[in-house]
Coordinates of C-alpha atoms in Angstrom, one line a residue:
M866 CA 29.2 -5.1 2.4
V867 CA 31.3 -3.5 5.1
P868 CA 35.0 -3.0 4.0
A869 CA 37.7 -4.4 6.3
V870 CA 40.3 -1.9 7.6
S871 CA 43.6 -2.4 9.4
S872 CA 44.6 1.0 10.7
S873 CA 43.1 4.3 12.0
E874 CA 44.0 6.0 8.7
E875 CA 42.3 3.4 6.6
L876 CA 39.3 3.5 8.9
L877 CA 38.9 7.2 8.5
T878 CA 39.3 7.0 4.7
A879 CA 36.8 4.2 4.4
I880 CA 34.2 6.1 6.5
L881 CA 34.7 9.4 4.6
A882 CA 34.2 7.4 1.4
L883 CA 30.9 6.1 2.8
F884 CA 29.7 9.6 3.6
N885 CA 30.6 11.0 0.2
E886 CA 28.9 8.2 -1.7
S887 CA 25.8 7.9 0.6
T888 CA 22.4 7.7 -0.9
D889 CA 20.6 6.4 2.2
I890 CA 21.4 7.7 5.7
D891 CA 20.2 4.6 7.5
V892 CA 22.4 2.2 5.4
T893 CA 25.4 4.5 5.7
L894 CA 25.2 4.9 9.4
G895 CA 24.6 1.2 9.9
M896 CA 27.8 0.4 7.9
T897 CA 29.7 3.1 9.8
L898 CA 28.6 1.7 13.1
T899 CA 29.6 -1.8 12.2
M900 CA 33.1 -0.7 11.2
L901 CA 33.6 1.4 14.3
T902 CA 32.4 -1.5 16.6
A903 CA 34.8 -3.9 14.9
A904 CA 37.7 -1.4 15.1
L905 CA 37.2 -1.0 18.9
D906 CA 37.0 -4.7 19.4
G907 CA 33.4 -4.3 20.6
R908 CA 30.5 -6.7 20.7
I909 CA 27.7 -4.1 20.5
G910 CA 27.8 -0.6 19.0
E911 CA 25.0 2.0 19.4
I912 CA 24.3 5.5 18.1
W913 CA 22.0 7.6 20.3
L914 CA 20.7 10.8 18.7
R915 CA 19.4 13.9 20.4
D916 CA 15.8 15.0 20.0
G917 CA 16.2 18.6 18.7
G918 CA 17.5 21.0 21.3
A919 CA 16.5 18.9 24.3
R920 CA 18.9 16.7 26.2
N921 CA 16.8 13.6 25.6
V922 CA 18.3 11.0 23.4
E923 CA 17.0 7.9 21.6
L924 CA 18.7 4.7 20.3
H925 CA 18.5 5.0 16.5
Y926 CA 21.1 2.4 15.4
S927 CA 22.6 -0.7 16.9
S928 CA 25.0 -3.3 15.6
S929 CA 26.3 -6.5 17.2
D930 CA 28.4 -9.5 16.4
G931 CA 25.3 -11.5 15.9
R932 CA 25.6 -13.8 18.9
A933 CA 22.4 -14.8 20.6
D934 CA 23.3 -13.6 24.1
V935 CA 23.4 -9.9 23.1
A936 CA 19.8 -9.8 21.8
A937 CA 18.3 -9.0 25.2
F938 CA 20.9 -6.2 25.7
E939 CA 19.9 -4.6 22.4
A940 CA 16.2 -5.1 22.9
R941 CA 16.4 -3.4 26.4
G942 CA 18.1 -0.4 24.8
R943 CA 15.5 0.0 22.1
A944 CA 12.7 -0.3 24.7
L945 CA 14.1 2.7 26.6
G946 CA 12.6 5.0 23.9
L947 CA 13.1 8.8 24.1
G948 CA 14.6 9.9 27.4
T949 CA 17.9 10.5 29.1
G950 CA 19.2 7.1 28.1
P951 CA 21.7 5.0 30.2
A952 CA 23.9 6.9 32.6
L953 CA 27.0 6.6 30.5
V954 CA 25.1 8.1 27.5
S955 CA 23.4 10.9 29.4
R956 CA 26.7 11.8 31.0
V957 CA 28.2 12.4 27.6
V958 CA 25.2 14.5 26.5
R959 CA 25.4 16.6 29.7
T960 CA 29.2 17.1 29.8
G961 CA 30.2 16.8 26.2
R962 CA 33.0 14.4 27.2
G963 CA 33.3 10.7 26.4
S964 CA 34.9 7.9 28.3
A965 CA 37.3 5.2 27.3
G966 CA 37.1 3.0 30.4
A967 CA 33.6 2.8 31.7
S968 CA 32.9 -0.4 33.7
V969 CA 29.4 -1.3 32.7
V970 CA 28.6 -4.2 35.0
A971 CA 30.5 -3.1 38.1
A972 CA 29.3 0.5 38.1
G973 CA 25.9 -0.1 36.6
K974 CA 26.4 2.8 34.2
G975 CA 25.1 0.9 31.2
G976 CA 21.6 0.9 32.6
R977 CA 21.2 -2.7 31.5
V978 CA 23.3 -4.5 34.2
A979 CA 21.6 -7.9 34.1
E980 CA 21.6 -8.0 30.3
A981 CA 25.2 -6.9 30.1
A982 CA 26.3 -9.5 32.6
A983 CA 24.5 -12.3 30.7
A984 CA 26.2 -11.2 27.5
G985 CA 29.6 -11.0 29.1
I986 CA 29.9 -7.3 28.5
H987 CA 32.0 -5.5 31.1
G988 CA 33.4 -2.4 29.5
A989 CA 32.3 0.5 27.3
V990 CA 33.7 3.4 25.4
T991 CA 31.7 6.5 24.6
F992 CA 32.3 9.4 22.3
P993 CA 30.4 12.6 21.7
I994 CA 29.1 13.2 18.2
R995 CA 29.5 16.9 18.1
G996 CA 28.8 19.1 15.1
S997 CA 28.9 22.8 14.5
G998 CA 28.8 23.9 18.1
S999 CA 26.1 21.5 19.2
M1000 CA 25.8 17.9 20.4
V1001 CA 24.2 15.6 17.8
G1002 CA 24.4 12.4 19.7
V1003 CA 26.6 9.7 21.3
L1004 CA 28.5 6.8 20.0
A1005 CA 28.7 3.9 22.5
V1006 CA 30.7 0.7 22.0
F1007 CA 30.3 -2.2 24.5
R1008 CA 33.1 -4.6 25.0
E1009 CA 33.9 -7.8 26.9
P1010 CA 37.0 -6.5 28.8
A1011 CA 36.6 -3.5 31.1
S1012 CA 39.9 -2.1 30.0
R1013 CA 40.5 0.7 27.5
P1014 CA 40.8 -0.3 23.8
D1015 CA 44.2 -0.1 22.1
S1016 CA 45.3 3.5 21.8
R1017 CA 45.8 3.1 18.1
A1018 CA 42.1 2.2 17.7
L1019 CA 41.2 5.4 19.6
A1020 CA 43.5 7.7 17.7
S1021 CA 41.1 8.8 15.0
M1022 CA 37.8 8.5 16.9
S1023 CA 37.5 12.2 17.6
T1024 CA 38.0 13.1 13.9
I1025 CA 35.6 10.4 12.8
C1026 CA 32.9 11.5 15.2
H1027 CA 33.3 15.1 14.0
H1028 CA 32.7 14.0 10.4
L1029 CA 29.9 11.7 11.6
A1030 CA 28.1 14.7 13.1
R1031 CA 28.6 16.8 10.0
F1032 CA 27.2 14.0 7.9
I1033 CA 24.1 13.7 10.1
E1034 CA 23.6 17.5 10.2
R1035 CA 24.0 17.8 6.4
T1036 CA 21.6 14.9 5.8
R1037 CA 19.1 16.3 8.2
A1038 CA 19.3 19.8 6.5
E1039 CA 18.9 18.3 3.1
A1040 CA 15.8 16.3 4.3
A1041 CA 14.4 19.4 5.8
V1042 CA 14.8 21.4 2.6
Q1043 CA 13.3 18.6 0.6
A1044 CA 10.4 18.3 3.0
A1045 CA 9.8 22.1 2.8
A1046 CA 9.9 22.0 -1.0
I1047 CA 7.4 19.1 -1.0
E1048 CA 5.2 21.0 1.5
L1049 CA 5.3 24.2 -0.6
A1050 CA 4.5 22.2 -3.8
A1051 CA 1.6 20.6 -2.0
L1052 CA 0.3 24.0 -0.8
A1053 CA 0.6 25.4 -4.3
S1054 CA -1.5 22.5 -5.7
T1055 CA -4.0 22.2 -2.9
D1056 CA -7.4 23.8 -2.3
A1057 CA -7.2 25.4 1.1
L1058 CA -10.8 24.9 2.0
T1059 CA -11.3 21.2 1.1
G1060 CA -7.7 19.8 1.1
L1061 CA -8.3 18.4 -2.5
K1062 CA -6.2 19.4 -5.5
N1063 CA -6.9 22.9 -6.9
R1064 CA -7.8 24.0 -10.5
R1065 CA -4.1 24.6 -11.4
E1066 CA -3.2 21.1 -10.4
F1067 CA -6.2 19.6 -12.2
D1068 CA -5.2 21.4 -15.4
R1069 CA -1.6 20.1 -15.0
A1070 CA -2.9 16.5 -14.6
L1071 CA -5.0 16.9 -17.7
R1072 CA -2.0 18.1 -19.7
T1073 CA 0.2 15.2 -18.5
I1074 CA -2.1 12.2 -18.5
P1075 CA -0.4 9.1 -19.9
R1076 CA -1.7 7.6 -23.1
L1077 CA -4.3 5.4 -21.5
P1078 CA -8.1 5.2 -21.5
F1079 CA -9.5 7.7 -18.9
A1080 CA -12.7 9.3 -17.7
V1081 CA -13.5 12.8 -16.4
L1082 CA -16.2 13.6 -13.9
S1083 CA -17.6 17.1 -13.5
V1084 CA -19.4 17.6 -10.1
D1085 CA -21.6 20.4 -8.9
V1086 CA -22.9 20.9 -5.4
D1087 CA -26.7 21.5 -5.4
R1088 CA -28.2 24.4 -3.5
L1089 CA -24.9 26.0 -2.5
K1090 CA -25.9 29.5 -3.7
D1091 CA -29.1 29.4 -1.7
I1092 CA -27.3 28.3 1.4
N1093 CA -24.7 31.1 1.0
D1094 CA -27.5 33.6 0.6
T1095 CA -29.8 32.5 3.4
Q1096 CA -27.4 31.1 6.0
G1097 CA -24.1 32.7 5.2
H1098 CA -20.8 31.7 3.6
A1099 CA -19.6 29.9 6.7
A1100 CA -22.4 27.4 6.3
G1101 CA -21.6 27.1 2.6
D1102 CA -17.9 26.5 3.4
A1103 CA -18.9 23.7 5.9
L1104 CA -20.9 22.1 3.1
L1105 CA -18.0 22.2 0.7
R1106 CA -15.6 20.8 3.2
V1107 CA -17.9 17.8 3.8
V1108 CA -18.5 17.2 0.1
G1109 CA -14.8 17.5 -0.7
H1110 CA -13.8 15.1 2.1
T1111 CA -16.4 12.5 1.0
L1112 CA -15.5 12.8 -2.7
G1113 CA -11.8 12.3 -1.8
L1114 CA -12.6 9.0 -0.1
L1115 CA -14.4 7.6 -3.2
V1116 CA -11.5 7.7 -5.6
R1117 CA -8.3 5.7 -5.9
G1118 CA -4.9 6.8 -4.7
W1119 CA -3.7 7.8 -8.1
D1120 CA -6.9 9.5 -9.3
V1121 CA -7.0 13.3 -9.2
M1122 CA -9.9 14.8 -7.3
A1123 CA -10.0 18.6 -7.3
R1124 CA -12.1 21.6 -6.4
I1125 CA -12.0 23.7 -9.5
G1126 CA -14.4 26.6 -8.5
G1127 CA -16.9 27.8 -6.0
D1128 CA -19.3 24.8 -6.0
E1129 CA -17.6 22.8 -8.7
F1130 CA -15.4 19.7 -8.4
A1131 CA -13.8 17.5 -11.0
A1132 CA -12.2 14.0 -11.1
L1133 CA -9.7 12.6 -13.5
L1134 CA -9.8 8.8 -13.5
P1135 CA -7.0 7.0 -15.5
E1136 CA -7.7 3.6 -17.0
I1137 CA -11.4 3.8 -16.3
G1138 CA -14.0 2.9 -19.0
V1139 CA -17.7 3.7 -19.5
F1140 CA -19.0 1.3 -16.9
G1141 CA -16.4 2.4 -14.3
A1142 CA -17.1 6.0 -14.8
Q1143 CA -20.8 5.5 -14.4
L1144 CA -20.3 3.4 -11.3
V1145 CA -18.0 6.0 -9.6
A1146 CA -20.4 8.9 -10.5
E1147 CA -23.4 7.0 -9.1
R1148 CA -21.4 6.1 -6.0
M1149 CA -20.6 9.7 -5.4
R1150 CA -24.2 10.8 -5.8
V1151 CA -25.5 8.1 -3.5
A1152 CA -22.8 8.7 -0.8
M1153 CA -24.1 12.3 -0.4
H1154 CA -27.5 11.0 0.7
S1155 CA -26.0 9.7 3.9
L1156 CA -24.7 13.2 4.9
V1157 CA -27.0 15.6 6.7
L1158 CA -25.8 19.0 7.9
A1159 CA -27.6 21.8 9.7
T1160 CA -28.2 23.4 6.3
G1161 CA -30.2 20.3 5.2
P1162 CA -29.6 17.3 3.0
V1163 CA -26.4 17.2 0.9
R1164 CA -26.9 16.6 -2.8
I1165 CA -24.7 16.7 -5.9
T1166 CA -25.0 16.3 -9.6
V1167 CA -22.4 14.6 -11.7
G1168 CA -21.6 14.6 -15.4
W1169 CA -19.1 12.2 -16.9
S1170 CA -17.4 11.2 -20.1
A1171 CA -15.1 8.2 -20.7
A1172 CA -12.5 8.4 -23.5
P1173 CA -10.0 6.1 -25.2
A1174 CA -6.3 6.6 -25.1
G1175 CA -5.1 9.6 -27.0
A1176 CA -8.3 11.6 -26.7
D1177 CA -8.0 15.3 -26.0
P1178 CA -8.5 15.6 -22.2
A1179 CA -9.8 19.2 -22.3
S1180 CA -12.5 18.2 -24.8
V1181 CA -13.4 15.2 -22.7
W1182 CA -13.8 17.5 -19.7
Q1183 CA -15.9 19.8 -21.7
R1184 CA -18.2 16.9 -22.7
A1185 CA -18.5 15.9 -19.0
D1186 CA -19.5 19.5 -18.3
E1187 CA -22.2 19.4 -21.0
Y1188 CA -23.7 16.2 -19.4
L1189 CA -23.5 18.0 -16.0
Y1190 CA -25.5 20.9 -17.4
H1191 CA -28.2 18.6 -18.8
A1192 CA -28.5 16.8 -15.5
K1193 CA -28.7 20.1 -13.6
R1194 CA -31.5 21.3 -15.9
A1195 CA -33.3 18.0 -15.3
G1196 CA -33.5 18.8 -11.5
G1197 CA -30.1 17.9 -10.1
D1198 CA -29.3 15.0 -7.7
R1199 CA -28.6 12.8 -10.7
I1200 CA -25.8 11.6 -13.0
A1201 CA -25.5 11.8 -16.8
G1202 CA -22.8 10.8 -19.2
A1203 CA -21.6 8.6 -22.0
S1204 CA -18.6 7.6 -24.0
Y1205 CA -16.7 10.5 -25.6
E1206 CA -16.6 8.7 -28.9
G1207 CA -20.3 8.0 -29.2
G1208 CA -21.7 5.2 -31.2
E1209 CA -22.2 1.7 -29.7
A1210 CA -20.2 2.5 -26.6
A1211 CA -22.2 5.7 -26.0
D1212 CA -25.3 3.9 -24.6
I1213 CA -23.6 0.9 -23.0
A1214 CA -23.9 2.5 -19.6
E1215 CA -27.7 2.8 -20.1
R1216 CA -28.0 -0.9 -20.2
S1217 CA -28.6 -2.8 -17.0
Y1218 CA -26.0 -5.1 -15.5
S1219 CA -28.4 -8.0 -15.9
D1220 CA -28.4 -7.3 -19.6
V1221 CA -24.6 -7.7 -19.5
V1222 CA -24.9 -11.0 -17.7
T1223 CA -27.4 -12.2 -20.3
R1224 CA -25.1 -11.2 -23.2
L1225 CA -22.1 -13.0 -21.6
L1226 CA -24.0 -16.2 -21.0
G1227 CA -25.3 -16.0 -24.6
G1228 CA -21.8 -15.9 -26.0
G1229 CA -20.8 -12.3 -25.6
S1230 CA -17.2 -11.1 -25.5
I1231 CA -15.3 -11.5 -22.3
T1232 CA -11.6 -10.8 -21.7
T1233 CA -9.4 -12.3 -19.0
M1234 CA -6.9 -10.0 -17.3
F1235 CA -4.1 -11.3 -15.0
Q1236 CA -2.8 -9.3 -12.1
P1237 CA 0.4 -10.4 -10.4
I1238 CA 0.8 -11.3 -6.7
V1239 CA 4.1 -9.9 -5.7
S1240 CA 6.8 -10.4 -3.0
L1241 CA 7.1 -7.2 -1.1
D1242 CA 10.7 -8.0 -0.3
D1243 CA 12.2 -8.2 -3.8
G1244 CA 9.3 -7.8 -6.3
E1245 CA 9.3 -11.4 -7.5
V1246 CA 6.0 -12.5 -9.0
M1247 CA 4.6 -15.3 -6.8
G1248 CA 1.4 -15.9 -8.8
Y1249 CA -1.4 -14.3 -10.8
E1250 CA -5.1 -13.6 -10.2
A1251 CA -7.4 -14.0 -13.1
L1252 CA -9.9 -11.1 -13.5
A1253 CA -12.9 -11.2 -16.0
R1254 CA -13.7 -8.1 -18.0
P1255 CA -16.9 -8.0 -20.2
E1256 CA -16.9 -6.0 -23.4
G1257 CA -17.1 -2.3 -22.6
F1258 CA -15.1 -2.6 -19.3
A1259 CA -11.6 -1.3 -19.0
A1260 CA -8.9 -3.2 -17.2
M1261 CA -9.2 -1.1 -14.1
D1262 CA -13.0 -1.1 -14.0
S1263 CA -14.9 -2.9 -11.2
V1264 CA -17.2 -5.7 -12.3
E1265 CA -18.7 -6.1 -8.8
Q1266 CA -22.1 -4.9 -10.0
V1267 CA -22.2 -7.4 -12.9
F1268 CA -21.6 -10.4 -10.5
E1269 CA -24.1 -8.9 -8.1
A1270 CA -26.7 -8.9 -10.9
A1271 CA -25.8 -12.5 -11.6
R1272 CA -26.4 -13.4 -8.0
I1273 CA -29.7 -11.7 -7.9
G1274 CA -30.8 -13.4 -11.1
G1275 CA -29.7 -16.8 -10.0
Q1276 CA -27.0 -17.0 -12.8
I1277 CA -23.9 -16.7 -10.6
R1278 CA -22.9 -20.4 -11.0
D1279 CA -23.0 -20.2 -14.8
L1280 CA -21.2 -16.9 -14.9
D1281 CA -18.6 -18.1 -12.4
W1282 CA -17.9 -21.2 -14.5
L1283 CA -17.7 -19.2 -17.8
C1284 CA -15.1 -16.8 -16.2
R1285 CA -13.1 -19.7 -14.8
R1286 CA -13.1 -21.6 -18.1
R1287 CA -11.9 -18.5 -20.0
A1288 CA -9.2 -17.8 -17.4
V1289 CA -7.7 -21.3 -17.5
E1290 CA -7.7 -21.2 -21.3
E1291 CA -5.9 -17.8 -21.4
A1292 CA -3.5 -18.8 -18.6
I1293 CA -1.7 -21.2 -20.9
R1294 CA 0.4 -18.2 -21.9
L1295 CA 1.6 -17.6 -18.3
P1296 CA 4.5 -19.4 -16.5
A1297 CA 3.2 -22.9 -15.7
D1298 CA 4.8 -23.0 -12.3
K1299 CA 3.3 -19.8 -11.0
P1300 CA 0.0 -20.3 -9.0
L1301 CA -3.1 -19.2 -10.8
F1302 CA -5.8 -17.7 -8.5
L1303 CA -9.3 -18.3 -9.8
N1304 CA -12.3 -16.5 -8.2
I1305 CA -15.2 -18.7 -7.2
S1306 CA -18.3 -17.6 -5.4
A1307 CA -19.5 -19.6 -2.4
A1308 CA -22.7 -20.6 -4.3
A1309 CA -20.7 -21.9 -7.3
L1310 CA -18.2 -23.7 -5.0
L1311 CA -21.1 -25.7 -3.4
D1312 CA -22.8 -26.3 -6.8
P1313 CA -22.7 -30.1 -7.6
V1314 CA -23.0 -29.4 -11.3
H1315 CA -19.6 -27.6 -11.5
G1316 CA -17.6 -29.9 -9.2
V1317 CA -14.0 -30.8 -8.9
D1318 CA -14.1 -33.3 -11.7
Q1319 CA -15.2 -30.7 -14.2
L1320 CA -12.4 -28.4 -13.1
L1321 CA -9.8 -31.2 -13.3
L1322 CA -10.9 -31.9 -16.9
L1323 CA -10.5 -28.2 -17.8
L1324 CA -7.1 -28.1 -16.2
N1325 CA -5.9 -31.2 -18.0
N1326 CA -7.0 -29.9 -21.4
A1327 CA -5.0 -26.7 -20.7
G1328 CA -2.0 -28.6 -19.4
R1329 CA -2.0 -26.9 -16.0
A1330 CA -1.3 -28.9 -12.9
P1331 CA -4.0 -28.8 -10.1
T1332 CA -1.2 -28.1 -7.6
T1333 CA -0.7 -24.7 -9.2
V1334 CA -4.3 -23.6 -8.8
V1335 CA -5.8 -21.6 -5.9
L1336 CA -9.5 -21.1 -5.8
E1337 CA -10.3 -17.7 -4.3
I1338 CA -13.5 -17.8 -2.4
T1339 CA -15.4 -14.6 -3.0
E1340 CA -18.1 -15.0 -0.3
H1341 CA -20.9 -12.4 -0.8
E1342 CA -23.6 -14.8 0.4
R1343 CA -23.7 -16.3 3.8
I1344 CA -22.7 -20.0 4.0
R1345 CA -25.3 -21.9 6.0
D1346 CA -23.8 -25.4 6.2
Y1347 CA -20.1 -25.4 7.0
D1348 CA -20.1 -29.2 7.2
I1349 CA -20.9 -29.4 3.5
L1350 CA -18.3 -26.7 2.8
A1351 CA -15.6 -28.8 4.6
R1352 CA -16.4 -31.9 2.5
V1353 CA -16.3 -29.9 -0.7
L1354 CA -13.0 -28.3 0.1
A1355 CA -11.6 -31.7 1.1
S1356 CA -12.5 -33.1 -2.4
Y1357 CA -10.6 -30.3 -4.1
R1358 CA -7.6 -30.5 -1.7
A1359 CA -7.3 -34.2 -2.4
E1360 CA -6.4 -33.2 -6.0
G1361 CA -3.8 -30.7 -4.8
I1362 CA -5.9 -27.6 -5.3
R1363 CA -5.5 -24.9 -2.6
F1364 CA -7.8 -22.1 -1.4
A1365 CA -7.7 -18.4 -0.6
L1366 CA -10.3 -16.4 1.3
D1367 CA -10.9 -13.1 -0.4
D1368 CA -11.7 -9.8 1.3
V1369 CA -10.8 -10.9 4.8
G1370 CA -12.1 -8.2 7.1
E1371 CA -15.0 -7.3 4.8
G1372 CA -18.4 -8.8 3.9
H1373 CA -19.3 -12.1 5.5
S1374 CA -15.7 -13.3 6.0
T1375 CA -16.4 -14.3 9.6
L1376 CA -14.2 -16.1 12.1
E1377 CA -16.5 -19.1 11.5
L1378 CA -15.6 -19.1 7.8
L1379 CA -11.9 -18.5 8.5
A1380 CA -11.9 -21.6 10.7
A1381 CA -14.1 -23.8 8.5
S1382 CA -12.2 -23.1 5.2
S1383 CA -8.7 -23.6 6.6
S1384 CA -7.6 -21.5 3.6
E1385 CA -3.9 -21.7 2.6
F1386 CA -4.1 -17.9 1.7
L1387 CA -5.9 -15.0 3.4
K1388 CA -6.3 -11.9 1.3
L1389 CA -6.7 -8.7 3.3
G1390 CA -9.5 -6.6 1.9
R1391 CA -8.5 -3.4 0.1
S1392 CA -10.4 -1.2 2.5
L1393 CA -8.2 -2.5 5.4
T1394 CA -5.0 -2.1 3.4
M1395 CA -5.8 1.4 2.3
T1396 CA -6.7 2.5 5.9
S1397 CA -4.1 0.5 7.7
T1398 CA -2.9 3.5 9.7
K1399 CA -6.3 3.7 11.5
V1400 CA -6.8 1.9 14.8
G1401 CA -9.7 -0.2 13.7
S1402 CA -8.1 -1.4 10.5
R1403 CA -4.8 -2.1 12.3
A1404 CA -6.6 -4.2 14.9
A1405 CA -8.3 -6.2 12.2
M1406 CA -5.0 -6.8 10.4
D1407 CA -3.3 -7.8 13.6
A1408 CA -6.1 -10.3 14.3
T1409 CA -5.7 -11.7 10.8
M1410 CA -2.0 -12.1 11.2
A1411 CA -2.4 -13.8 14.5
F1412 CA -4.9 -16.3 12.9
A1413 CA -2.5 -16.9 10.1
R1414 CA 0.4 -17.7 12.4
V1415 CA -1.7 -20.3 14.2
S1416 CA -3.2 -21.8 11.0
G1417 CA -0.1 -21.6 8.8
A1418 CA -1.9 -19.5 6.2
V1419 CA -0.1 -16.9 4.0
V1420 CA -1.5 -13.4 4.1
I1421 CA -1.7 -11.3 0.9
A1422 CA -2.5 -7.6 1.1
E1423 CA -4.8 -6.4 -1.6
G1424 CA -5.1 -2.8 -2.6
V1425 CA -1.3 -2.0 -2.5
E1426 CA -1.5 1.0 -4.7
N1427 CA 1.8 2.8 -3.9
E1428 CA 5.2 2.4 -2.2
F1429 CA 4.0 3.8 1.1
V1430 CA 1.3 1.1 1.5
A1431 CA 3.7 -1.6 0.4
D1432 CA 6.1 -0.7 3.1
L1433 CA 3.4 -0.4 5.8
M1434 CA 2.4 -4.0 4.9
K1435 CA 6.0 -5.1 5.2
A1436 CA 6.3 -3.4 8.6
G1437 CA 3.3 -5.3 9.7
G1438 CA 4.9 -8.7 8.7
I1439 CA 3.0 -9.2 5.4
R1440 CA 5.3 -10.4 2.7
L1441 CA 2.9 -10.7 -0.4
G1442 CA 0.9 -7.9 -2.0
Q1443 CA -1.4 -7.3 -4.9
G1444 CA -2.5 -3.9 -6.3
F1445 CA -2.1 -1.4 -9.1
G1446 CA 1.1 -0.1 -7.4
L1447 CA 2.7 -3.5 -7.9
G1448 CA 1.3 -4.6 -11.2
K1449 CA -1.8 -3.7 -13.2
P1450 CA -4.2 -6.2 -14.7
T1451 CA -3.1 -7.1 -18.2
M1452 CA -3.8 -9.7 -20.8
A1453 CA -1.6 -12.8 -20.6
A1454 CA 0.4 -11.9 -23.7
D1455 CA 1.2 -8.5 -22.2
V1456 CA 2.2 -9.5 -18.7
E1457 CA 5.3 -7.4 -17.8
D1458 CA 8.4 -8.4 -15.9
V1459 CA 7.2 -6.9 -12.6
T1460 CA 10.4 -7.7 -10.8
T1461 CA 12.5 -5.6 -13.2
A1462 CA 9.9 -2.9 -13.3
L1463 CA 9.7 -2.5 -9.5
A1464 CA 13.5 -2.6 -9.2
E1465 CA 13.8 0.2 -11.8
R1466 CA 11.2 2.3 -10.0
A1467 CA 12.7 1.4 -6.5
A1468 CA 9.0 0.9 -5.6
L1469 CA 9.6 -1.0 -2.4
S1470 CA 12.4 0.9 -0.7
A1471 CA 12.2 4.6 -0.9
L1472 CA 9.5 5.2 1.6
R1473 CA 10.2 2.4 4.0
P1474 CA 8.9 3.3 7.5
R1475 CA 11.8 3.4 10.0
A1476 CA 11.8 2.0 13.5
A1477 CA 13.5 3.8 16.3
A1478 CA 16.4 1.5 16.2
H1479 CA 17.9 -0.8 13.5
S1480 CA 19.6 -4.0 14.3
L1481 CA 22.4 -4.7 11.8
N1482 CA 23.3 -8.2 12.8

């Protein structure tokens, strides 16, 4: 809240208090600008800042009285971008002197004559923001009358602008020091050749791993010594760079992927179990088969070990190294590993995924985890997605291969129904008013055996209203008859059940399916979310947002693993997110208060991307 002031002395005191208590430069300068604009009886206030040592300026902050007729004036100023700025601003930069009586409309000095006239703006006052011998920027306040403001309002402006410049300079210097410290820390923990973490950072990560289940992968590049001997170390370095880059793409944002020696890499994967470790290891090995360099095919060997919470990380790494050694002796280009504990869990990874499906359908143990869907604005939980985890799978493990085995074996309908039934039964512990997202494959959705009546009976027994259920279509098979799909969806919607389309932008989520399903929710695939800064992903996201605006669907970003991604989604107009950075999958009895947790971590504010100008209406 901006404090009210009644004199130049109170204004100066209030602004100095803001500077002294500041924790966010954008908030502080926004409040300062609002106070100065009001004190000078202005309708619009602007702060233009210089770009380094050049005379170019850019509009960074704007404040107005909120009336609709000033919007075009503000927008035109932001659209100018980096340059000389309007004449009255560039004059201050050039001469170092402000003006207390510029006639904006008559003289055209504002650079936005038509917009100023439409908003009834005729005058402006400008002040240099001058720091320690250099010009930092310009303060401009636009007013309805062309006359000078009251002299009492102008009395303290020179002093205020001086303190404003010192505040900006100090904040910029602190940011530069912090950035330099971060850069130095990154350099100290980074392998110069591959850009991955180095041995020292990997050792540190092992020492500080939280008390959670985890897995360690030990990776060796096949044939590197031969390449170095026959083709030179430059060729070997090129191979290591390619392998390192590829490995880095195959782990999650919070995993630690490091180069620990000449041809050795290692990965630390928190909250990964036996199945997850084997899946990641095999994915790494297979990914190398698509790489071909001048030196020949690229191959790696991987040893892994998955351990429970509290296991000694160094010993787990040693066990992964032992499996790597055995795999290398067997010829390389393969993976080997097991549970660190041994026993029953030790050979679970050797069983096929089809065996897992058979055990589940035969009464095997299955656990339902619930992951929150969160408002990116305030952290409020808007709903929960139910996630099935068979015995031997950790909460963070992927079960994609299990469901793929069920599809291949013609068991997907039965497995889908089993998982949905368990999810509804477990969800009785969740807030009854929060939407429950239940995954359903396209094949199971169109199956007449498990229709809407069966689901309604299940919901009734659990005491959950159909209007709180969202069926999330996980379409890994192509739908051949969209007319039938439309009729099936209509039968569910007649009972109040809504739909979400999963992994939009991936798989078979075509425009035809988007249009035919009329889904109330569209869930952006994780691969788009995690690569949203790339042109192709950005275009796909923009297309999804455009479709959502037309259809009225709500977009949910999956794969929000950290604050930076959360804020990128917000900047793109997406208001709901799901991912390990917002809330991890947990059992219903252990669901945390995500709103409080995010507020305590300030997870949605610290790294917010800044636009060139901020409207503070």
